[in-house]
Amino acid sequence: MVTITINGLEVSVEEGMTILEAARFFGFPIPTLCHHEGLSPYGACRLCVVEIGEEPRTKVVSSCTYPAENGLKVRTASERVLRARRMIIELLLASCPQSKIIQDLASAHGVSHQRFRQEYEDCIMCGLCVRMCSEQMVAKAIGFRGRGTNRSIGTPFDVQSDVCRLCGACMYICPACQLRCTFNEPEKAVCNACANFQPPCIEQDRFHDMMCYMDPCVACELAKTP
Amino acid sequence: MNPEHIEKIVQRHRGEQGALFAILEDIQNHCHYLPEDALRKVSQLTGESLVDIFGVATFYKAFSLKPRGNHHVSVCLGTACHVRSAPGLVDEFTQQLGITPGETTGDGEFTLETVNCLGACALGPIVLVDGRYFSNVKRPDVKKIISRAGAGFRESTAERAGSSFPLEVVCPHCRSALLDTQNLIEDHPAISLMASSKGTSGWVRLSSLFGSRCHESEHAFADDTQLSYSCPTCGRILTTATPCIECGFPVGSLAFSGGGSLHICSLWGCRSHRISLNGLGSPGVAHEEIVTRV
Ligand code: SF4
Ligand code: SF4
Ligand code: FES
Ligand code: FES
């Protein structure tokens, strides 16, 4: 067992656990995108960043790949972490605004605009599909090809793979394949969050049962005040 | 590329760490690029998945999946070379060859590519042609480089004569000299042998300069043909069971009059040759080899 401090709470966790697993186990939420239980950690999206160490010398690391070490001090929602996360979400929006998962992340983290050149990529290189195909489907039909800005996902030689099981798991897990609701402004980088979060609970009676009980989203309200 | 050759290459690197890389390098050396069926065959033979092999093959700039020309020109566009006006060299090559980086000339002679640092920044701008580094290249040099490369660096093999010395070989069976003073290659008597493959038989002459791969032959054997060498005087077979370190095919063995032997690969197109000093000199030096990669 190793003892670490998460947001000031001292806890002991099993050796070999990552910070992410430890934090989730004790109920501290950390958003993730390229992480999936049952697939090996990959560290591609950096959304799961946390701040470790003691002031004034802290650093920001990806919690899904960082192992819990004895005496480690972790802060999962410090100002620096939140700023970094919002920046990552903005960058994700800049490359792939049509993804529902990314839109939801934007709403949940109060990101209401993005300041970069808008692109419409159909892949964010999270590697989920590649890991899904090789680790869960044991098919190894698709993989990364090339590098740098020319990196892409696909089958070797771009021809139909003879080892693909046609299981669809790669599409099931892909955050870019799940399209957002386009409501009335399909070209906007940040969607009309109201349409994404049904029903807009803020307009309900005080004692009305809300469907959304995970996070009061108020996304629709935020969308109105950029 | 014939499948047996690939098998030999794979066999040679079996169990090595990083074998995949070495295998791909060998295939690329042989064909100038990585053909699709070769990669599929490697996947079959090594059990490595095609996805991973393809990933490696596309990740490294050293590998190409497109057929490349006989001569491969890489202009360095790394930071150091860039500020010393390497982009001008790219323009010059583009003009001279009529192709843009990444393309191959219509006659299949030249492929132009740019790379990001060849590790010799202080000597920049660097141009790498067929494994030869040219330093401090200026625009007017481009034309010279192209014509020298086009001639196959032939004279430069002889230029290196300081390091490449003539070999005086004899037949290991009848001890008659194999050097043919009537026929010169690179100004030296050629090593003259008989070679046969599937009923075709004829003379071959190889340069006697160690390290050179210049040769002539009576018949145009296709690359990858396995030849059986024999002595033109006594007619006995020179091919032995020793495998070539490059491709694994058996080598032909010629003797030096003073002892030791010269091994030449029997695979036409492999052209690997080495000197084995087995049984020569002090007993401490039991087996020493001089190897050239050609
Ligand atoms: S559909 Fe094919 S490529 Fe996708 S996960 Fe299944 S086996 Fe892999
Ligand atoms: S295709 Fe989808 S799952 Fe695969 S790397 Fe791209 S975004 Fe991730
Ligand atoms: S979830 Fe940790 S880097 Fe993506
Ligand atoms: S930048 Fe050209 S060799 Fe380094």
Coordinates of C-alpha atoms and ligand atoms in Angstrom, one line a residue:
Chain A
M1 CA 0.0 0.0 0.0
V2 CA 1.2 3.5 -0.7
T3 CA -0.1 6.7 1.0
I4 CA -0.9 9.7 -1.1
T5 CA -2.7 12.9 -0.5
I6 CA -5.5 13.8 -2.9
N7 CA -6.9 17.3 -2.6
G8 CA -5.7 17.4 1.1
L9 CA -7.2 14.0 2.0
E10 CA -4.7 11.4 3.0
V11 CA -5.5 8.0 1.6
S12 CA -3.8 4.7 1.1
V13 CA -4.1 2.9 -2.2
E14 CA -2.7 -0.3 -3.6
E15 CA 0.7 -0.2 -5.2
G16 CA 0.6 0.0 -8.9
M17 CA -2.6 2.1 -9.1
T18 CA -2.5 5.1 -11.3
I19 CA -3.5 8.5 -9.8
L20 CA -6.6 8.4 -11.9
E21 CA -7.7 5.1 -10.5
A22 CA -6.9 6.2 -7.0
A23 CA -8.8 9.5 -7.3
R24 CA -11.8 7.8 -8.9
F25 CA -11.8 5.2 -6.2
F26 CA -12.1 7.9 -3.5
G27 CA -14.7 9.8 -5.5
F28 CA -12.7 12.6 -7.0
P29 CA -13.9 13.1 -10.5
I30 CA -11.2 13.5 -13.2
P31 CA -12.5 13.9 -16.8
T32 CA -10.9 11.6 -19.4
L33 CA -11.2 11.1 -23.1
C34 CA -8.6 8.6 -24.3
H35 CA -8.8 6.4 -21.1
H36 CA -11.0 3.4 -21.0
E37 CA -11.3 0.7 -18.4
G38 CA -10.2 -2.5 -20.0
L39 CA -7.8 -0.8 -22.3
S40 CA -4.2 0.0 -21.5
P41 CA -3.5 3.6 -20.5
Y42 CA -2.3 5.7 -23.4
G43 CA -1.9 9.3 -22.3
A44 CA -2.9 10.9 -25.6
C45 CA -5.5 13.5 -24.8
R46 CA -4.1 15.0 -21.6
L47 CA -7.5 15.8 -20.4
C48 CA -6.9 13.9 -17.2
V49 CA -4.2 16.3 -16.0
V50 CA -3.6 16.8 -12.3
E51 CA -1.1 18.9 -10.4
I52 CA 1.4 16.9 -8.3
G53 CA 4.1 18.0 -5.9
E54 CA 4.3 20.8 -3.4
E55 CA 4.3 24.5 -3.9
P56 CA 6.2 26.2 -5.4
R57 CA 7.4 23.4 -7.5
T58 CA 4.4 21.5 -8.7
K59 CA 4.0 20.0 -12.1
V60 CA 1.1 18.9 -14.2
V61 CA 1.0 15.3 -15.3
S62 CA -1.6 13.0 -17.0
S63 CA -3.2 11.0 -14.1
C64 CA -4.1 8.1 -16.3
T65 CA -0.5 7.1 -16.8
Y66 CA 1.1 8.4 -13.6
P67 CA 1.5 5.7 -10.9
A68 CA 0.6 6.6 -7.3
E69 CA 3.8 6.9 -5.3
N70 CA 4.3 7.1 -1.6
G71 CA 3.9 10.7 -0.2
L72 CA 2.7 12.1 -3.5
K73 CA 0.5 15.2 -3.2
V74 CA -2.1 15.4 -5.9
R75 CA -4.6 18.2 -6.7
T76 CA -7.2 17.3 -9.1
A77 CA -9.0 20.6 -9.5
S78 CA -6.5 23.4 -8.8
E79 CA -6.6 26.6 -10.8
R80 CA -3.7 25.5 -13.0
V81 CA -5.4 22.1 -13.7
L82 CA -8.7 23.7 -14.6
R83 CA -7.0 26.2 -16.9
A84 CA -5.0 23.4 -18.6
R85 CA -8.1 21.3 -19.1
R86 CA -10.1 24.2 -20.6
M87 CA -7.3 24.8 -23.0
I88 CA -7.2 21.2 -24.0
I89 CA -10.9 21.2 -24.6
E90 CA -10.6 24.4 -26.7
L91 CA -8.0 22.6 -28.8
L92 CA -10.2 19.6 -29.1
L93 CA -13.0 21.8 -30.2
A94 CA -10.7 23.4 -32.7
S95 CA -10.0 20.2 -34.4
C96 CA -13.2 18.2 -34.0
P97 CA -16.2 20.3 -33.1
Q98 CA -18.7 17.7 -34.5
S99 CA -18.0 15.3 -31.7
K100 CA -20.8 15.0 -29.1
I101 CA -18.4 13.8 -26.5
I102 CA -16.2 16.9 -26.9
Q103 CA -19.2 19.2 -26.9
D104 CA -20.4 17.6 -23.7
L105 CA -16.9 18.1 -22.2
A106 CA -17.0 21.8 -23.3
S107 CA -20.4 22.3 -21.6
A108 CA -19.4 20.6 -18.4
H109 CA -16.2 22.7 -18.1
G110 CA -17.7 26.0 -19.1
V111 CA -15.9 26.4 -22.4
S112 CA -18.2 28.5 -24.5
H113 CA -15.9 29.5 -27.3
Q114 CA -12.6 28.5 -29.0
R115 CA -10.0 30.8 -30.2
F116 CA -8.0 28.7 -32.7
R117 CA -8.3 28.2 -36.5
Q118 CA -11.4 26.0 -36.9
E119 CA -10.8 22.5 -38.5
Y120 CA -13.1 19.6 -38.9
E121 CA -10.9 16.6 -38.4
D122 CA -12.6 13.2 -38.2
C123 CA -10.1 11.8 -35.8
I124 CA -8.3 13.2 -32.7
M125 CA -5.7 10.5 -32.5
C126 CA -6.8 9.2 -29.2
G127 CA -5.9 5.7 -30.1
L128 CA -9.0 4.2 -28.5
C129 CA -10.0 2.3 -31.7
V130 CA -6.5 0.9 -32.2
R131 CA -6.3 -0.4 -28.6
M132 CA -9.9 -1.7 -28.8
C133 CA -9.1 -3.6 -31.9
S134 CA -5.9 -5.1 -30.6
E135 CA -6.6 -5.6 -26.9
Q136 CA -10.3 -6.5 -26.8
M137 CA -10.9 -7.8 -30.2
V138 CA -7.4 -9.3 -30.6
A139 CA -7.7 -8.5 -34.3
K140 CA -5.1 -5.9 -35.0
A141 CA -6.8 -4.8 -38.1
I142 CA -6.2 -1.1 -37.8
G143 CA -3.3 1.0 -36.5
F144 CA -1.5 4.3 -36.7
R145 CA 0.2 5.1 -40.0
G146 CA 2.8 7.8 -40.7
R147 CA 3.8 10.4 -38.2
G148 CA 3.5 14.0 -37.3
T149 CA 0.8 15.9 -39.1
N150 CA 0.4 13.0 -41.6
R151 CA -0.5 10.5 -38.9
S152 CA -3.7 8.7 -39.6
I153 CA -5.7 5.7 -38.5
G154 CA -6.6 2.8 -40.8
T155 CA -5.8 -0.5 -42.3
P156 CA -2.4 -1.3 -43.9
F157 CA -2.4 -0.1 -47.5
D158 CA -5.9 1.3 -47.1
V159 CA -7.5 -1.9 -48.3
Q160 CA -10.0 -4.0 -46.5
S161 CA -8.3 -5.9 -43.8
D162 CA -8.6 -9.7 -43.9
V163 CA -8.2 -9.9 -40.1
C164 CA -11.0 -7.4 -39.3
R165 CA -13.9 -9.1 -37.6
L166 CA -16.4 -6.4 -38.7
C167 CA -17.3 -6.1 -35.1
G168 CA -17.7 -2.3 -35.1
A169 CA -16.0 -2.0 -31.8
C170 CA -13.7 0.7 -33.2
M171 CA -16.6 2.8 -34.2
Y172 CA -18.4 2.2 -30.9
I173 CA -15.6 3.5 -28.9
C174 CA -14.6 6.4 -31.1
P175 CA -15.3 9.8 -29.6
A176 CA -15.2 11.4 -33.0
C177 CA -17.7 9.0 -34.5
Q178 CA -20.4 10.0 -32.1
L179 CA -21.8 13.0 -33.8
R180 CA -23.2 15.9 -31.8
C181 CA -26.7 17.2 -32.3
T182 CA -26.4 19.9 -34.8
F183 CA -29.6 21.8 -33.8
N184 CA -29.8 25.0 -35.6
E185 CA -26.2 26.1 -35.9
P186 CA -24.2 23.2 -37.3
E187 CA -21.2 25.3 -38.2
K188 CA -20.6 26.7 -34.7
A189 CA -17.6 25.3 -32.9
V190 CA -19.5 25.1 -29.6
C191 CA -23.0 23.7 -30.1
N192 CA -26.2 25.0 -28.6
A193 CA -25.7 23.3 -25.4
C194 CA -29.4 23.4 -24.6
A195 CA -30.0 21.0 -27.4
N196 CA -27.3 18.8 -26.0
F197 CA -28.6 18.7 -22.5
Q198 CA -32.2 17.7 -22.5
P199 CA -34.3 18.8 -20.7
P200 CA -32.9 22.3 -19.8
C201 CA -33.5 21.7 -16.1
I202 CA -32.9 25.3 -15.1
E203 CA -36.2 26.2 -16.5
Q204 CA -38.1 23.6 -14.4
D205 CA -40.0 24.3 -11.2
R206 CA -38.0 24.3 -8.1
F207 CA -39.2 20.9 -7.0
H208 CA -39.5 19.3 -10.4
D209 CA -37.7 16.0 -10.8
M210 CA -34.6 16.6 -12.9
M211 CA -33.5 14.0 -15.3
C212 CA -29.9 15.1 -15.2
Y213 CA -28.8 14.4 -11.7
M214 CA -25.1 13.9 -12.3
D215 CA -24.0 17.4 -12.8
P216 CA -26.3 20.4 -12.8
C217 CA -25.2 21.5 -16.3
V218 CA -26.6 25.0 -16.7
A219 CA -24.9 24.7 -20.1
C220 CA -27.7 26.4 -21.9
E221 CA -27.4 29.4 -19.6
L222 CA -23.7 29.6 -20.2
A223 CA -24.1 29.4 -23.9
K224 CA -26.2 32.6 -23.8
T225 CA -23.5 34.6 -22.0
P226 CA -20.2 34.0 -23.9
Chain B
M1 CA 11.2 -9.7 -54.8
N2 CA 11.2 -13.4 -54.7
P3 CA 9.7 -15.0 -51.5
E4 CA 12.7 -17.3 -50.8
H5 CA 14.9 -14.2 -50.6
I6 CA 12.6 -12.7 -48.0
E7 CA 12.6 -16.0 -46.1
K8 CA 16.4 -15.9 -46.1
I9 CA 16.4 -12.3 -44.8
V10 CA 13.9 -13.1 -42.1
Q11 CA 15.8 -16.3 -41.1
R12 CA 19.0 -14.3 -40.7
H13 CA 17.5 -11.9 -38.2
R14 CA 15.5 -14.5 -36.3
G15 CA 15.6 -13.9 -32.6
E16 CA 17.4 -10.6 -32.9
Q17 CA 16.2 -7.7 -31.0
G18 CA 14.7 -5.1 -33.3
A19 CA 14.7 -7.7 -36.0
L20 CA 11.8 -6.1 -37.8
F21 CA 13.7 -3.0 -38.5
A22 CA 16.7 -4.9 -39.8
I23 CA 14.5 -7.0 -42.0
L24 CA 12.8 -4.0 -43.5
E25 CA 16.2 -2.3 -44.1
D26 CA 17.5 -5.4 -45.9
I27 CA 14.4 -5.5 -48.1
Q28 CA 14.6 -1.8 -48.8
N29 CA 18.3 -2.1 -49.7
H30 CA 17.4 -4.8 -52.1
C31 CA 14.4 -3.3 -53.9
H32 CA 14.9 0.4 -53.1
Y33 CA 11.5 0.4 -51.5
L34 CA 9.1 -1.8 -49.5
P35 CA 6.8 -3.7 -51.8
E36 CA 3.3 -4.6 -50.4
D37 CA 3.7 -8.3 -51.0
A38 CA 7.1 -8.3 -49.2
L39 CA 5.5 -6.7 -46.1
R40 CA 2.7 -9.3 -46.2
K41 CA 5.3 -12.0 -46.5
V42 CA 7.3 -10.6 -43.6
S43 CA 4.2 -10.5 -41.5
Q44 CA 3.4 -14.1 -42.3
L45 CA 7.0 -15.3 -41.5
T46 CA 7.6 -13.3 -38.4
G47 CA 4.1 -13.5 -36.9
E48 CA 4.2 -9.8 -36.4
S49 CA 0.9 -8.2 -37.3
L50 CA 0.7 -6.4 -40.6
V51 CA -0.6 -3.3 -38.8
D52 CA 2.5 -3.0 -36.7
I53 CA 4.8 -3.6 -39.7
F54 CA 3.0 -1.0 -41.7
G55 CA 3.2 1.4 -38.8
V56 CA 6.9 1.1 -38.6
A57 CA 7.3 1.2 -42.4
T58 CA 5.3 4.5 -42.6
F59 CA 6.8 6.0 -39.4
Y60 CA 10.4 6.2 -40.5
K61 CA 11.4 8.4 -43.4
A62 CA 14.2 6.0 -44.3
F63 CA 11.5 3.6 -45.6
S64 CA 9.5 4.1 -48.7
L65 CA 6.4 2.3 -49.8
K66 CA 6.6 3.8 -53.3
P67 CA 9.0 2.5 -55.8
R68 CA 12.1 4.6 -55.8
G69 CA 14.6 5.4 -58.5
N70 CA 18.0 3.8 -58.9
H71 CA 19.6 6.9 -57.4
H72 CA 18.3 8.4 -54.2
V73 CA 18.9 12.0 -53.4
S74 CA 18.1 13.4 -50.0
V75 CA 18.6 17.1 -49.4
C76 CA 18.8 18.0 -45.8
L77 CA 16.3 20.7 -44.7
G78 CA 17.2 20.6 -41.1
T79 CA 17.5 23.8 -39.2
A80 CA 21.3 24.2 -39.7
C81 CA 21.2 23.3 -43.4
H82 CA 18.0 25.4 -43.9
V83 CA 19.7 28.6 -42.7
R84 CA 22.6 27.8 -45.0
S85 CA 20.2 28.0 -48.0
A86 CA 19.4 24.3 -48.4
P87 CA 16.0 25.3 -49.9
G88 CA 17.9 26.8 -52.8
L89 CA 19.4 23.4 -53.4
V90 CA 16.0 21.8 -53.4
D91 CA 14.9 24.3 -56.1
E92 CA 18.0 23.5 -58.1
F93 CA 17.5 19.7 -57.9
T94 CA 13.8 20.3 -58.7
Q95 CA 14.8 22.2 -61.8
Q96 CA 17.6 19.9 -62.9
L97 CA 15.6 16.7 -62.5
G98 CA 12.2 18.1 -63.2
I99 CA 10.6 16.5 -60.1
T100 CA 9.5 17.8 -56.8
P101 CA 10.6 16.3 -53.5
G102 CA 8.9 12.9 -53.0
E103 CA 8.8 12.1 -56.7
T104 CA 10.8 9.9 -59.0
T105 CA 11.9 10.8 -62.5
G106 CA 10.0 9.2 -65.4
D107 CA 13.0 7.1 -66.4
G108 CA 13.2 5.6 -62.9
E109 CA 16.7 7.0 -62.4
F110 CA 16.4 9.6 -59.6
T111 CA 14.2 10.0 -56.5
L112 CA 14.3 13.4 -54.8
E113 CA 13.5 13.7 -51.1
T114 CA 14.1 16.1 -48.3
V115 CA 15.1 15.1 -44.8
N116 CA 15.3 16.9 -41.5
C117 CA 18.9 16.7 -40.3
L118 CA 21.4 14.1 -41.3
G119 CA 23.5 14.7 -38.2
A120 CA 26.3 16.5 -39.9
C121 CA 25.1 20.0 -39.3
A122 CA 28.5 21.7 -39.1
L123 CA 29.2 20.7 -42.7
G124 CA 25.9 21.8 -44.0
P125 CA 24.1 22.1 -46.3
I126 CA 24.3 18.3 -46.7
V127 CA 23.1 16.3 -49.7
L128 CA 23.0 12.5 -49.4
V129 CA 23.2 10.6 -52.6
D130 CA 23.1 6.8 -52.7
G131 CA 24.7 6.7 -49.3
R132 CA 27.4 9.3 -50.1
Y133 CA 27.4 12.5 -48.1
F134 CA 28.2 15.8 -49.9
S135 CA 29.0 18.7 -47.6
N136 CA 28.9 22.5 -48.1
V137 CA 27.0 22.0 -51.3
K138 CA 26.3 25.1 -53.3
R139 CA 23.8 25.5 -56.1
P140 CA 26.4 25.1 -58.9
D141 CA 27.5 21.8 -57.4
V142 CA 24.1 20.2 -58.0
K143 CA 24.7 19.5 -61.6
K144 CA 28.0 17.8 -60.9
I145 CA 26.4 15.7 -58.2
I146 CA 23.7 14.5 -60.5
S147 CA 26.1 13.6 -63.3
R148 CA 28.4 11.7 -60.9
A149 CA 25.5 9.9 -59.4
G150 CA 24.1 9.1 -62.8
A151 CA 27.5 7.5 -63.7
G152 CA 27.0 5.3 -60.7
F153 CA 30.0 6.6 -58.8
R154 CA 31.9 4.1 -60.9
E155 CA 35.1 6.1 -61.1
S156 CA 34.8 6.9 -57.4
T157 CA 35.1 3.2 -56.7
A158 CA 38.4 3.1 -58.4
E159 CA 39.2 6.5 -56.8
R160 CA 39.1 4.7 -53.5
A161 CA 41.7 2.3 -54.8
G162 CA 43.8 3.2 -51.8
S163 CA 41.4 1.2 -49.8
S164 CA 40.4 -1.2 -52.5
F165 CA 43.2 -3.4 -53.6
P166 CA 43.4 -5.9 -56.4
L167 CA 42.8 -9.5 -55.3
E168 CA 44.9 -12.3 -56.8
V169 CA 42.7 -15.4 -56.7
V170 CA 43.2 -18.9 -57.9
C171 CA 40.9 -21.9 -58.2
P172 CA 40.9 -23.8 -54.9
H173 CA 40.9 -27.1 -56.8
C174 CA 43.3 -26.8 -59.6
R175 CA 45.2 -23.7 -58.4
S176 CA 45.1 -22.1 -61.8
A177 CA 44.9 -18.3 -61.8
L178 CA 41.4 -16.9 -62.1
L179 CA 42.5 -13.4 -63.2
D180 CA 42.0 -12.7 -66.8
T181 CA 44.7 -10.3 -68.0
Q182 CA 42.9 -10.0 -71.4
N183 CA 39.9 -8.5 -70.0
L184 CA 40.2 -5.5 -67.7
I185 CA 37.6 -4.1 -65.4
E186 CA 38.4 -0.8 -63.7
D187 CA 41.9 -1.1 -65.2
H188 CA 42.7 -4.3 -63.4
P189 CA 42.5 -7.9 -64.7
A190 CA 39.0 -9.2 -64.0
I191 CA 38.2 -12.3 -62.0
S192 CA 36.8 -14.6 -64.6
L193 CA 34.5 -17.5 -63.7
M194 CA 31.8 -19.7 -65.3
A195 CA 28.4 -19.3 -64.0
S196 CA 25.3 -21.3 -64.7
S197 CA 21.7 -21.2 -63.7
K198 CA 18.9 -23.5 -64.9
G199 CA 20.7 -24.6 -68.0
T200 CA 22.0 -21.2 -69.0
S201 CA 25.8 -21.1 -68.6
G202 CA 28.3 -18.5 -69.5
W203 CA 31.2 -16.4 -68.3
V204 CA 31.0 -13.7 -65.7
R205 CA 33.8 -11.3 -65.0
L206 CA 34.0 -9.5 -61.7
S207 CA 36.2 -6.5 -60.8
S208 CA 39.2 -7.7 -58.8
L209 CA 39.2 -4.5 -56.7
F210 CA 38.0 -5.5 -53.3
G211 CA 34.9 -3.5 -52.5
S212 CA 33.9 -2.8 -56.1
R213 CA 30.8 -4.3 -57.5
C214 CA 31.6 -3.7 -61.2
H215 CA 31.0 -6.8 -63.3
E216 CA 30.2 -8.1 -66.8
S217 CA 28.5 -11.3 -67.9
E218 CA 27.8 -13.2 -71.1
H219 CA 24.2 -13.6 -70.2
A220 CA 22.0 -11.0 -68.6
F221 CA 21.0 -12.9 -65.4
A222 CA 18.1 -11.4 -63.6
D223 CA 18.7 -10.2 -60.1
D224 CA 17.8 -12.8 -57.5
T225 CA 19.0 -15.6 -59.8
Q226 CA 21.0 -18.2 -57.9
L227 CA 24.1 -19.0 -59.8
S228 CA 26.5 -21.9 -59.6
Y229 CA 30.1 -20.8 -60.1
S230 CA 32.7 -23.1 -61.6
C231 CA 36.4 -22.8 -62.5
P232 CA 36.9 -22.0 -66.2
T233 CA 40.0 -24.2 -66.3
C234 CA 39.1 -27.4 -64.4
G235 CA 35.3 -26.9 -64.5
R236 CA 34.9 -27.9 -60.8
I237 CA 32.1 -26.2 -58.8
L238 CA 33.2 -23.4 -56.5
T239 CA 30.0 -22.9 -54.6
T240 CA 30.2 -24.1 -51.0
A241 CA 27.8 -24.6 -48.2
T242 CA 28.8 -21.4 -46.3
P243 CA 25.9 -18.9 -46.3
C244 CA 26.3 -15.3 -47.4
I245 CA 26.1 -12.9 -44.4
E246 CA 24.0 -10.6 -46.4
C247 CA 21.3 -12.8 -47.9
G248 CA 22.0 -16.3 -46.6
F249 CA 22.5 -17.9 -50.0
P250 CA 25.5 -20.1 -50.4
V251 CA 28.8 -18.4 -51.4
G252 CA 31.3 -19.4 -54.0
S253 CA 34.8 -19.7 -52.5
L254 CA 38.0 -18.7 -54.4
A255 CA 41.4 -19.2 -53.0
F256 CA 44.3 -16.8 -52.5
S257 CA 47.6 -18.2 -53.6
G258 CA 49.1 -17.4 -50.2
G259 CA 46.2 -18.8 -48.2
G260 CA 42.8 -17.6 -47.1
S261 CA 39.8 -17.3 -49.4
L262 CA 37.5 -14.8 -51.1
H263 CA 33.8 -15.5 -50.7
I264 CA 31.4 -14.2 -53.3
C265 CA 27.7 -14.5 -52.9
S266 CA 26.0 -16.8 -55.5
L267 CA 22.9 -14.7 -55.6
W268 CA 23.1 -12.5 -58.6
G269 CA 22.3 -9.0 -57.4
C270 CA 23.5 -9.5 -53.8
R271 CA 27.1 -8.8 -54.6
S272 CA 28.3 -9.3 -51.1
H273 CA 31.9 -10.5 -50.9
R274 CA 34.3 -10.9 -48.1
I275 CA 37.7 -12.2 -47.4
S276 CA 38.1 -15.0 -45.0
L277 CA 41.6 -15.5 -43.6
N278 CA 40.8 -18.8 -42.1
G279 CA 43.9 -20.9 -41.5
L280 CA 46.2 -18.0 -42.2
G281 CA 48.8 -16.4 -39.9
S282 CA 49.2 -16.9 -36.2
P283 CA 47.0 -19.5 -34.5
G284 CA 45.6 -16.7 -32.3
V285 CA 43.8 -15.2 -35.3
A286 CA 41.7 -18.2 -36.0
H287 CA 39.1 -16.6 -38.1
E288 CA 39.2 -13.0 -39.1
E289 CA 37.1 -11.5 -41.8
I290 CA 37.0 -8.3 -43.8
V291 CA 33.5 -7.5 -44.8
T292 CA 32.3 -5.0 -47.3
R293 CA 28.7 -4.2 -47.8
V294 CA 28.0 -3.2 -51.3
Ligands
SF4_1 S1 -14.4 -3.7 -36.7 FE1 -12.5 -4.5 -37.4 S2 -11.1 -2.7 -37.1 FE2 -12.9 -2.3 -35.9 S3 -12.4 -3.1 -33.8 FE3 -13.5 -4.7 -35.0 S4 -11.9 -5.9 -35.8 FE4 -11.0 -4.0 -35.2
SF4_2 S1 -10.7 7.1 -35.1 FE1 -11.8 7.7 -33.2 S2 -11.1 6.3 -31.6 FE2 -9.7 6.1 -33.3 S3 -8.0 7.5 -32.7 FE3 -9.4 8.7 -34.0 S4 -10.8 9.7 -32.6 FE4 -9.8 8.1 -31.5
FES3 S1 -7.2 10.2 -20.3 FE1 -5.3 10.6 -19.6 S2 -4.3 11.4 -21.3 FE2 -6.3 10.9 -22.1
FES4 S1 20.5 20.2 -40.3 FE1 21.3 19.3 -42.1 S2 22.7 17.8 -41.2 FE2 21.7 18.7 -39.4

